[in-house]
Short mmCIF file of C-alpha atoms in Angstrom, two decimals:
data_model
loop_
_atom_site.label_atom_id
_atom_site.label_comp_id
_atom_site.label_asym_id
_atom_site.label_seq_id
_atom_site.Cartn_x
_atom_site.Cartn_y
_atom_site.Cartn_z
CA MET H 5 -12.67 239.73 -85.12
CA LEU H 6 -14.31 242.60 -83.25
CA LEU H 7 -17.68 241.76 -84.80
CA ARG H 8 -17.40 238.11 -83.77
CA LEU H 9 -16.41 239.11 -80.25
CA ASN H 10 -19.39 241.46 -80.12
CA GLU H 11 -21.70 238.66 -81.30
CA TRP H 12 -20.27 236.26 -78.71
CA ILE H 13 -20.68 238.82 -75.91
CA ALA H 14 -24.25 239.65 -76.96
CA ARG H 15 -25.23 235.97 -77.09
CA ALA H 16 -23.54 235.22 -73.77
CA MET H 17 -25.29 238.14 -72.10
CA LEU H 18 -28.62 237.02 -73.58
CA THR H 19 -28.06 233.51 -72.22
CA ILE H 20 -27.26 234.85 -68.76
CA ALA H 21 -30.41 237.00 -68.90
CA ALA H 22 -32.52 233.98 -69.85
CA VAL H 23 -31.08 231.87 -67.02
CA LEU H 24 -31.62 234.72 -64.55
CA ALA H 25 -35.24 235.16 -65.71
CA PHE H 26 -35.79 231.40 -65.37
CA LEU H 27 -34.37 231.37 -61.83
CA LEU H 28 -36.34 234.48 -60.94
CA SER H 29 -39.55 232.66 -61.86
CA PHE H 30 -38.82 230.12 -59.12
CA VAL H 31 -38.28 232.89 -56.59
CA VAL H 32 -41.60 234.50 -57.51
CA CYS H 33 -43.41 231.13 -57.38
CA ALA H 34 -41.90 230.38 -53.97
CA ASP H 35 -43.02 233.80 -52.77
CA VAL H 36 -46.58 233.28 -54.03
CA LEU H 37 -46.82 229.77 -52.58
CA GLY H 38 -45.35 230.89 -49.28
CA ARG H 39 -47.76 233.80 -49.11
CA ASP H 40 -50.87 231.80 -50.08
CA LEU H 41 -50.22 228.47 -48.35
CA PHE H 42 -48.30 229.45 -45.23
CA ASN H 43 -49.02 233.17 -44.93
CA ARG H 44 -45.23 233.68 -45.02
CA PRO H 45 -43.89 235.29 -48.18
CA LEU H 46 -40.29 234.77 -49.21
CA GLN H 47 -38.37 237.66 -47.69
CA GLY H 48 -36.54 239.90 -50.11
CA THR H 49 -38.52 238.88 -53.20
CA LYS H 50 -39.39 242.48 -54.02
CA GLU H 51 -35.75 243.54 -53.86
CA MET H 52 -34.55 240.52 -55.87
CA VAL H 53 -37.14 241.19 -58.58
CA GLU H 54 -36.32 244.92 -58.73
CA ILE H 55 -32.60 244.34 -59.14
CA SER H 56 -33.03 241.35 -61.47
CA ILE H 57 -35.34 243.18 -63.87
CA VAL H 58 -32.72 245.92 -64.34
CA ILE H 59 -30.00 243.32 -64.86
CA ILE H 60 -32.09 241.27 -67.32
CA LEU H 61 -32.99 244.35 -69.35
CA TRP H 62 -29.40 245.51 -69.80
CA LEU H 63 -28.08 242.02 -70.46
CA GLN H 64 -30.45 241.75 -73.45
CA ALA H 65 -30.01 245.21 -74.97
CA ALA H 66 -27.05 244.53 -77.29
CA TYR H 67 -28.60 241.36 -78.68
CA ALA H 68 -31.97 243.04 -79.22
CA ILE H 69 -30.33 245.78 -81.29
CA ARG H 70 -28.12 243.52 -83.41
CA SER H 71 -30.84 240.95 -84.05
CA GLY H 72 -33.26 243.61 -85.28
CA GLY H 73 -35.48 243.13 -82.25
CA MET H 74 -35.99 246.80 -81.53
CA ILE H 75 -39.21 248.52 -82.56
CA TRP H 76 -39.69 249.22 -86.27
CA VAL H 77 -42.76 250.83 -87.78
CA ASP H 78 -42.90 248.77 -90.97
CA ALA H 79 -46.24 250.24 -92.04
CA VAL H 80 -44.56 253.63 -92.49
CA HIS H 81 -40.94 252.63 -93.13
CA GLY H 82 -41.78 250.21 -95.94
CA ARG H 83 -43.67 252.84 -97.96
CA PHE H 84 -40.54 254.91 -98.62
CA PRO H 85 -37.99 254.30 -101.38
CA ARG H 86 -34.96 252.21 -100.40
CA ARG H 87 -32.63 255.22 -100.06
CA VAL H 88 -35.05 257.01 -97.74
CA GLN H 89 -35.42 253.82 -95.69
CA ASN H 90 -31.64 253.56 -95.37
CA ALA H 91 -31.37 257.26 -94.45
CA LEU H 92 -34.05 256.84 -91.78
CA ASP H 93 -32.22 253.77 -90.47
CA VAL H 94 -28.96 255.74 -90.24
CA LEU H 95 -30.73 258.58 -88.43
CA GLY H 96 -32.40 256.15 -86.03
CA ALA H 97 -29.09 254.41 -85.32
CA LEU H 98 -27.37 257.75 -84.68
CA LEU H 99 -30.12 258.71 -82.24
CA GLY H 100 -29.69 255.31 -80.58
CA ILE H 101 -25.95 255.96 -80.21
CA VAL H 102 -26.59 259.33 -78.57
CA PHE H 103 -29.33 257.99 -76.30
CA PHE H 104 -27.39 254.99 -75.00
CA ALA H 105 -24.10 256.91 -74.79
CA LEU H 106 -25.81 259.47 -72.55
CA ILE H 107 -27.20 256.70 -70.36
CA CYS H 108 -23.73 255.16 -70.15
CA TRP H 109 -22.10 258.48 -69.31
CA GLY H 110 -24.71 259.34 -66.70
CA SER H 111 -24.51 255.90 -65.08
CA VAL H 112 -20.78 255.78 -64.39
CA ASP H 113 -20.81 257.99 -61.27
CA PRO H 114 -23.80 256.21 -59.63
CA ALA H 115 -22.13 252.84 -60.30
CA LEU H 116 -18.85 253.98 -58.76
CA TYR H 117 -20.72 255.48 -55.80
CA ALA H 118 -22.63 252.23 -55.24
CA TRP H 119 -19.33 250.34 -55.29
CA ARG H 120 -17.45 252.72 -52.98
CA SER H 121 -20.27 253.21 -50.49
CA ASN H 122 -21.27 249.53 -50.49
CA GLU H 123 -24.87 250.52 -51.28
CA PHE H 124 -27.55 247.90 -50.63
CA GLU H 125 -31.21 247.48 -51.51
CA GLY H 126 -33.59 246.14 -48.89
CA GLU H 127 -33.53 245.91 -45.15
CA GLY H 128 -33.60 243.22 -42.53
CA ALA H 129 -33.09 239.59 -43.51
CA LEU H 130 -32.04 240.18 -47.11
CA ARG H 131 -29.93 243.06 -48.35
CA ILE H 132 -28.81 242.99 -51.96
CA PRO H 133 -25.79 244.96 -53.22
CA VAL H 134 -26.77 247.51 -55.86
CA TRP H 135 -23.41 247.86 -57.62
CA PRO H 136 -23.79 244.82 -59.96
CA ALA H 137 -26.98 246.28 -61.44
CA ARG H 138 -25.46 249.76 -61.68
CA PHE H 139 -22.37 248.48 -63.49
CA LEU H 140 -24.53 246.41 -65.82
CA VAL H 141 -26.36 249.60 -66.79
CA VAL H 142 -22.98 251.09 -67.74
CA ILE H 143 -21.82 247.99 -69.63
CA GLY H 144 -25.19 247.32 -71.26
CA SER H 145 -25.69 250.90 -72.42
CA PHE H 146 -22.12 251.02 -73.77
CA LEU H 147 -22.71 247.81 -75.74
CA ALA H 148 -26.07 249.13 -76.94
CA ALA H 149 -24.42 252.31 -78.23
CA PHE H 150 -21.66 250.23 -79.85
CA ASN H 151 -24.23 248.02 -81.59
CA TYR H 152 -26.09 251.07 -82.83
CA LEU H 153 -22.75 252.31 -84.20
CA LEU H 154 -22.33 249.04 -86.10
CA LEU H 155 -25.89 249.33 -87.36
CA ALA H 156 -25.31 252.95 -88.46
CA ILE H 157 -22.20 251.91 -90.41
CA GLU H 158 -24.05 249.04 -92.13
CA ARG H 159 -27.01 251.23 -93.04
CA PHE H 160 -24.76 254.09 -94.19
CA ARG H 161 -22.96 251.70 -96.56
CA ALA H 162 -26.36 250.58 -97.88
CA LEU H 163 -27.40 254.23 -98.28
CA ILE H 164 -24.29 255.10 -100.28
CA SER H 165 -24.49 252.01 -102.50
CA GLY H 166 -28.28 252.13 -102.90
CA SER H 167 -28.50 248.46 -101.94
CA PRO H 168 -31.04 247.01 -99.54
CA PRO H 169 -29.99 247.01 -95.90
CA PRO H 170 -28.25 243.82 -94.84
CA PRO H 171 -30.19 241.40 -92.64
CA PRO H 172 -29.39 241.42 -88.93
CA PRO H 173 -26.16 239.47 -88.30
CA PHE H 174 -27.72 236.99 -85.92
CA GLU H 175 -31.36 237.12 -86.68
CA ILE H 176 -33.43 234.33 -85.17
CA LYS H 177 -35.34 232.61 -87.92
CA LEU H 178 -38.93 231.47 -87.38
CA GLU H 179 -37.92 227.80 -87.70
CA GLU H 180 -35.42 228.21 -84.84
CA ARG H 181 -38.09 229.79 -82.64
CA ILE H 182 -40.47 226.87 -83.18
CA ALA H 183 -37.89 224.10 -82.75
#
């Protein structure tokens, strides 16, 4: 149940990130056209892009980890015996847990401060609240650490049993990418 909820959340966050990136492309195009054709750029584009990039990144993190989309050095990793590969995977996942847990821990106070102080980015015509991006850093890094925990458990089981590591739970197959 928890794994299915995690998968649903990761896919939902990925979908939101994709929609946001799609909408952001229209903002950037409007800014470029306004700048080039009318010598009037779209005000607040810089601030919208800055905040949106942070949001998009953290919305995708959990899915990237669970789908196996993070960086792997197959040229080195594949040369080791299966047990060593599994041990390296466990070590990498544990480091991922620590890294993202520290980001989560360190991001809580800035998120709460942004909420309490009503912090905004930008000046003049368009001011964007910062707290949604700050809270998404907390949520995204927590989910990233959680997904690395799931990965560590899977790879530890494979290490103990000597079996090959299981495939990512929601890996995108090449046929799905093309279609």
